[in-house]
Amino acid sequence: MMNNSKLTHILASNPYIRTFKRLSDIGPLDNYRVTLNATVELDQRVYNKPTTYEVAGIWVEGNDNITAYKRSIIFYGRSNYSTEIQPHFGCYDPLSYPLFFPNGESGWHPKIPRYGVAMDEIHSDNEDNDEGSEGTPILNLYFSHKLWYHDIYFKKGRNTVSMREYYCYKFQIRSTDNVILMGGRLFQQFAVDTYIKIETTRLVFVEKNQTKIRADLYQGVVDCFNAGPRDMRRRFLDAMALVQDDGRPDIFLTMTCNLKWKEIEDELLPGKSAQDRPNLVARVFHAKLEDLKVQLFQRHIIGVVGSHVYVIEFQKRGLPHAHFILIMTPIYKMNNPNDYDKLVCAEIPDPIRFPEMHDLVKSHMMHGPCGSLREKSPCMQFNEKTSQGEDSYPLYRRRNNGIEVTVRNTPLDNRGVAPYNPKLLMMFNCHINVEVCSSIKYVKYLFKYVYKGHDKQIRKFQDARYVSPPEALWRVFSFPLSKLHPCVMLVRFKDGDRMEDIVDREKGKNSMLMAFFKKNKENSNVRKYLYKDFPKHFT
């Protein structure tokens, strides 16, 4: 522990220390209070407490039922007039986190030039502090057939560093010690605070610039800001379109971060835990996720995947995890229990023949005991062979072979094994649940489950939203939160364009239908594709 005298010496050159020393001048603090909203009407799935020990943010700015809190530091001078230090002011960070800015260095502000840009080249009229604003005339909205990604920016010549870019830089691992990454719980707080600051400025920009983003004309593009449930339905229907085109999903796969991965543990300082380094958790999980995608979609480790959907979730248990829905190509589709057994196992391996796999299943794939309330649950029953389930997953083979493991001081047998794929489990050393989607009636529920947590309506997006440090860093690093393959669209228009001009300009271009006819005329090999499949092969 650092003693007070050493801390005082370190902060001696900080110009804000004098401000802190004069806090006694503001008088009694009787008018300040902390208010907890414990209304019983609130959805406890949203408002219940987390199950992990970490610093996290509860975002309440969008809650209409409570006082609207404004993030700022209030500074009182001798004249009793107060000054608000807003989050986008350069002095906000050194005032909030003096241990990370011991010399009073400036934090992010809108006038930080990019590398190679002189101060006098910065736009003098760029006074907009919003993360989305770049001060130039072309606005791009990236809209995917499966995903709407909420970064909004002006294309031409941004010569200043954005808020997200600045903090992404601050959170990097360097050859010299980065004191921020050594801050433990203070680092967790700083990461969460940073992300909420970034996201708040983006949402404020969208809220204040509805005309610029054509909210009235491009309603379909900005639905995620104006009507979150509608956006969720849109993505659900987009995903269901894959089923219409490529058939029912074949595999539901869930991958969860393992805090004991060697890549995480090797970077921890003595006495530190993975929770102290949420940047490592986010980065290593992202790297593992990218490797999983390579194994699934390029090396075809479990067969050739034709289409897929995945989303990233951060729950209150503290660990990031990914949900995948995979639609296999026709030759690799699974149609009967024999096919299921080739891919999925739900048994504890023999500890003598397969000791490493036995340990992995014990560490990552055991759940339960479920208790007396679930005695008739399929996961609680032995099965001599795999059979087709009714509107659900198959009933996997779980033989009563006497093999048990002790987990959480409880002996468990094959009835407590979460289904897994041995190749993937051995390769990734984490909880990686693999299930067969055996019923078309189950597909609708499955897609709704995957998209359940992605409502982006501005108010509901903020209402008591739980933000964990790994999620905050994931978003600061701008890692993707979801993807649906195939098909991506780019919507682009100029800030000053009139809708009539846009329509007239597009009339002079070939429509997709005309391009389809033209391509068929030019190339007979194209004629094997239906019109609805044309965008998969030609742009």
CSV table of C-alpha atoms in Angstrom, one decimal, residues 235-417:
chain,number,residue,atom,x,y,z
A,235,ARG,CA,-33.0,-8.2,-37.1
A,236,PHE,CA,-35.1,-11.2,-36.1
A,237,LEU,CA,-36.9,-11.1,-39.4
A,238,ASP,CA,-33.6,-10.7,-41.3
A,239,ALA,CA,-32.3,-13.8,-39.5
A,240,MET,CA,-35.5,-15.7,-40.2
A,241,ALA,CA,-35.0,-14.8,-43.9
A,242,LEU,CA,-31.9,-17.0,-43.8
A,243,VAL,CA,-34.1,-19.9,-42.8
A,244,GLN,CA,-36.3,-19.3,-45.7
A,245,ASP,CA,-33.3,-19.2,-48.0
A,246,ASP,CA,-31.0,-21.8,-46.5
A,247,GLY,CA,-33.2,-24.0,-44.4
A,248,ARG,CA,-33.6,-24.4,-40.6
A,249,PRO,CA,-30.6,-23.8,-38.3
A,250,ASP,CA,-28.6,-26.9,-37.5
A,251,ILE,CA,-26.4,-25.9,-34.5
A,252,PHE,CA,-26.8,-23.5,-31.6
A,253,LEU,CA,-23.3,-22.8,-30.0
A,254,THR,CA,-22.5,-20.8,-27.0
A,255,MET,CA,-18.9,-19.9,-26.1
A,256,THR,CA,-18.1,-18.3,-22.7
A,257,CYS,CA,-14.8,-16.6,-21.6
A,258,ASN,CA,-12.5,-18.6,-19.4
A,259,LEU,CA,-10.7,-16.3,-16.9
A,260,LYS,CA,-8.1,-19.0,-16.4
A,261,TRP,CA,-6.9,-18.9,-20.1
A,262,LYS,CA,-3.1,-18.9,-20.1
A,263,GLU,CA,-3.2,-15.7,-22.3
A,264,ILE,CA,-4.9,-13.9,-19.4
A,265,GLU,CA,-3.1,-15.4,-16.4
A,266,ASP,CA,0.4,-14.8,-18.0
A,267,GLU,CA,-0.2,-11.1,-18.1
A,268,LEU,CA,-1.4,-10.7,-14.5
A,269,LEU,CA,0.8,-9.1,-11.9
A,270,PRO,CA,1.4,-10.9,-8.6
A,271,GLY,CA,-1.7,-10.8,-6.4
A,272,LYS,CA,-4.0,-9.5,-9.2
A,273,SER,CA,-7.0,-11.3,-10.6
A,274,ALA,CA,-8.6,-11.3,-14.1
A,275,GLN,CA,-11.3,-8.9,-12.8
A,276,ASP,CA,-8.5,-6.3,-12.3
A,277,ARG,CA,-7.7,-6.5,-16.0
A,278,PRO,CA,-11.0,-6.2,-18.0
A,279,ASN,CA,-9.0,-5.1,-21.0
A,280,LEU,CA,-7.3,-8.5,-21.0
A,281,VAL,CA,-10.6,-10.3,-20.7
A,282,ALA,CA,-12.1,-8.3,-23.6
A,283,ARG,CA,-9.0,-8.7,-25.8
A,284,VAL,CA,-8.4,-12.4,-25.2
A,285,PHE,CA,-12.0,-13.3,-25.6
A,286,HIS,CA,-12.1,-11.3,-28.9
A,287,ALA,CA,-9.0,-13.2,-30.1
A,288,LYS,CA,-10.5,-16.5,-29.1
A,289,LEU,CA,-13.8,-15.6,-30.8
A,290,GLU,CA,-11.9,-14.7,-34.0
A,291,ASP,CA,-10.1,-18.0,-33.9
A,292,LEU,CA,-13.4,-19.8,-33.4
A,293,LYS,CA,-14.8,-18.1,-36.5
A,294,VAL,CA,-11.8,-19.2,-38.5
A,295,GLN,CA,-12.3,-22.8,-37.3
A,296,LEU,CA,-16.0,-22.8,-38.1
A,297,PHE,CA,-16.1,-20.8,-41.3
A,298,GLN,CA,-12.8,-21.3,-43.0
A,299,ARG,CA,-11.4,-24.7,-41.7
A,300,HIS,CA,-14.9,-26.2,-41.4
A,301,ILE,CA,-14.0,-28.1,-38.2
A,302,ILE,CA,-17.6,-29.3,-37.8
A,303,GLY,CA,-18.7,-29.1,-41.4
A,304,VAL,CA,-19.3,-26.4,-44.0
A,305,VAL,CA,-21.4,-23.5,-42.6
A,306,GLY,CA,-23.6,-21.9,-45.2
A,307,SER,CA,-25.1,-19.0,-43.1
A,308,HIS,CA,-24.6,-17.9,-39.5
A,309,VAL,CA,-25.7,-15.4,-36.9
A,310,TYR,CA,-23.8,-14.5,-33.8
A,311,VAL,CA,-24.2,-11.9,-31.0
A,312,ILE,CA,-22.0,-11.0,-28.0
A,313,GLU,CA,-23.5,-10.7,-24.5
A,314,PHE,CA,-22.2,-9.4,-21.2
A,315,GLN,CA,-24.4,-10.5,-18.4
A,316,LYS,CA,-24.2,-9.8,-14.7
A,317,ARG,CA,-22.2,-12.9,-14.0
A,318,GLY,CA,-19.3,-10.9,-15.3
A,319,LEU,CA,-18.1,-12.9,-18.3
A,320,PRO,CA,-18.5,-12.2,-22.0
A,321,HIS,CA,-20.0,-14.9,-24.1
A,322,ALA,CA,-21.0,-15.4,-27.7
A,323,HIS,CA,-24.2,-17.1,-29.1
A,324,PHE,CA,-23.9,-18.6,-32.6
A,325,ILE,CA,-26.7,-20.0,-34.8
A,326,LEU,CA,-25.2,-22.1,-37.7
A,327,ILE,CA,-27.0,-23.2,-40.9
A,328,MET,CA,-25.0,-25.9,-42.6
A,329,THR,CA,-24.8,-26.5,-46.3
A,330,PRO,CA,-27.1,-29.3,-47.6
A,331,ILE,CA,-24.5,-32.0,-47.6
A,332,TYR,CA,-23.6,-31.3,-43.9
A,333,LYS,CA,-27.1,-31.0,-42.5
A,334,MET,CA,-28.0,-33.3,-39.6
A,335,ASN,CA,-31.2,-35.3,-40.1
A,336,ASN,CA,-31.2,-38.1,-37.5
A,337,PRO,CA,-29.8,-39.1,-34.1
A,338,ASN,CA,-26.8,-40.9,-35.7
A,339,ASP,CA,-25.8,-37.5,-37.2
A,340,TYR,CA,-26.3,-35.8,-33.9
A,341,ASP,CA,-23.9,-38.3,-32.1
A,342,LYS,CA,-21.2,-37.5,-34.6
A,343,LEU,CA,-21.2,-33.9,-33.5
A,344,VAL,CA,-22.4,-33.7,-29.9
A,345,CYS,CA,-21.5,-35.5,-26.8
A,346,ALA,CA,-23.3,-35.3,-23.4
A,347,GLU,CA,-21.3,-37.7,-21.3
A,348,ILE,CA,-18.3,-37.6,-19.0
A,349,PRO,CA,-15.3,-39.1,-20.7
A,350,ASP,CA,-13.5,-42.1,-19.2
A,351,PRO,CA,-10.8,-40.6,-16.9
A,352,ILE,CA,-8.4,-43.5,-17.8
A,353,ARG,CA,-8.7,-43.4,-21.5
A,354,PHE,CA,-9.3,-39.7,-22.0
A,355,PRO,CA,-7.8,-37.9,-18.9
A,356,GLU,CA,-7.4,-34.4,-20.5
A,357,MET,CA,-10.9,-34.4,-22.0
A,358,HIS,CA,-12.3,-35.7,-18.6
A,359,ASP,CA,-10.8,-32.8,-16.8
A,360,LEU,CA,-12.1,-30.3,-19.4
A,361,VAL,CA,-15.6,-31.6,-19.1
A,362,LYS,CA,-15.4,-31.5,-15.3
A,363,SER,CA,-14.1,-27.9,-15.4
A,364,HIS,CA,-16.4,-26.4,-18.0
A,365,MET,CA,-19.4,-28.5,-19.0
A,366,MET,CA,-21.0,-29.7,-15.7
A,367,HIS,CA,-24.2,-28.0,-14.4
A,368,GLY,CA,-26.5,-28.7,-11.6
A,369,PRO,CA,-27.6,-30.3,-9.4
A,370,CYS,CA,-31.0,-29.1,-10.6
A,371,GLY,CA,-32.8,-30.2,-7.5
A,372,SER,CA,-36.1,-31.8,-6.7
A,373,LEU,CA,-38.0,-29.2,-8.8
A,374,ARG,CA,-36.6,-30.6,-12.0
A,375,GLU,CA,-36.5,-34.3,-11.5
A,376,LYS,CA,-38.4,-34.9,-14.8
A,377,SER,CA,-36.3,-32.5,-16.8
A,378,PRO,CA,-34.6,-34.2,-19.9
A,379,CYS,CA,-31.2,-33.2,-18.5
A,380,MET,CA,-31.9,-35.2,-15.4
A,381,GLN,CA,-32.5,-38.5,-17.2
A,382,PHE,CA,-30.3,-41.3,-18.4
A,383,ASN,CA,-30.7,-42.2,-22.0
A,384,GLU,CA,-29.2,-45.3,-23.6
A,385,LYS,CA,-29.3,-43.7,-27.0
A,386,THR,CA,-30.0,-40.3,-28.6
A,387,SER,CA,-33.5,-39.6,-29.7
A,388,GLN,CA,-35.4,-36.9,-31.4
A,389,GLY,CA,-36.8,-34.2,-29.0
A,390,GLU,CA,-40.3,-32.7,-29.3
A,391,ASP,CA,-40.0,-29.1,-30.4
A,392,SER,CA,-36.7,-28.7,-28.6
A,393,TYR,CA,-33.1,-30.1,-28.6
A,394,PRO,CA,-32.6,-33.8,-29.0
A,395,LEU,CA,-32.5,-36.1,-26.0
A,396,TYR,CA,-28.8,-36.9,-26.1
A,397,ARG,CA,-27.3,-40.2,-25.1
A,398,ARG,CA,-26.5,-40.1,-21.4
A,399,ARG,CA,-25.7,-43.7,-20.3
A,400,ASN,CA,-25.7,-44.8,-16.7
A,401,ASN,CA,-22.1,-46.0,-16.8
A,402,GLY,CA,-21.1,-45.2,-13.2
A,403,ILE,CA,-18.7,-42.4,-14.1
A,404,GLU,CA,-19.0,-39.4,-11.7
A,405,VAL,CA,-17.2,-36.2,-11.0
A,406,THR,CA,-17.4,-34.0,-7.9
A,407,VAL,CA,-18.4,-30.4,-8.7
A,408,ARG,CA,-19.2,-27.8,-6.0
A,409,ASN,CA,-19.0,-30.5,-3.4
A,410,THR,CA,-21.7,-32.5,-5.1
A,411,PRO,CA,-21.2,-35.8,-7.1
A,412,LEU,CA,-22.6,-35.5,-10.6
A,413,ASP,CA,-23.0,-38.1,-13.4
A,414,ASN,CA,-23.9,-37.9,-17.1
A,415,ARG,CA,-27.2,-36.3,-16.3
A,416,GLY,CA,-25.4,-33.1,-15.4
A,417,VAL,CA,-23.3,-32.7,-18.6
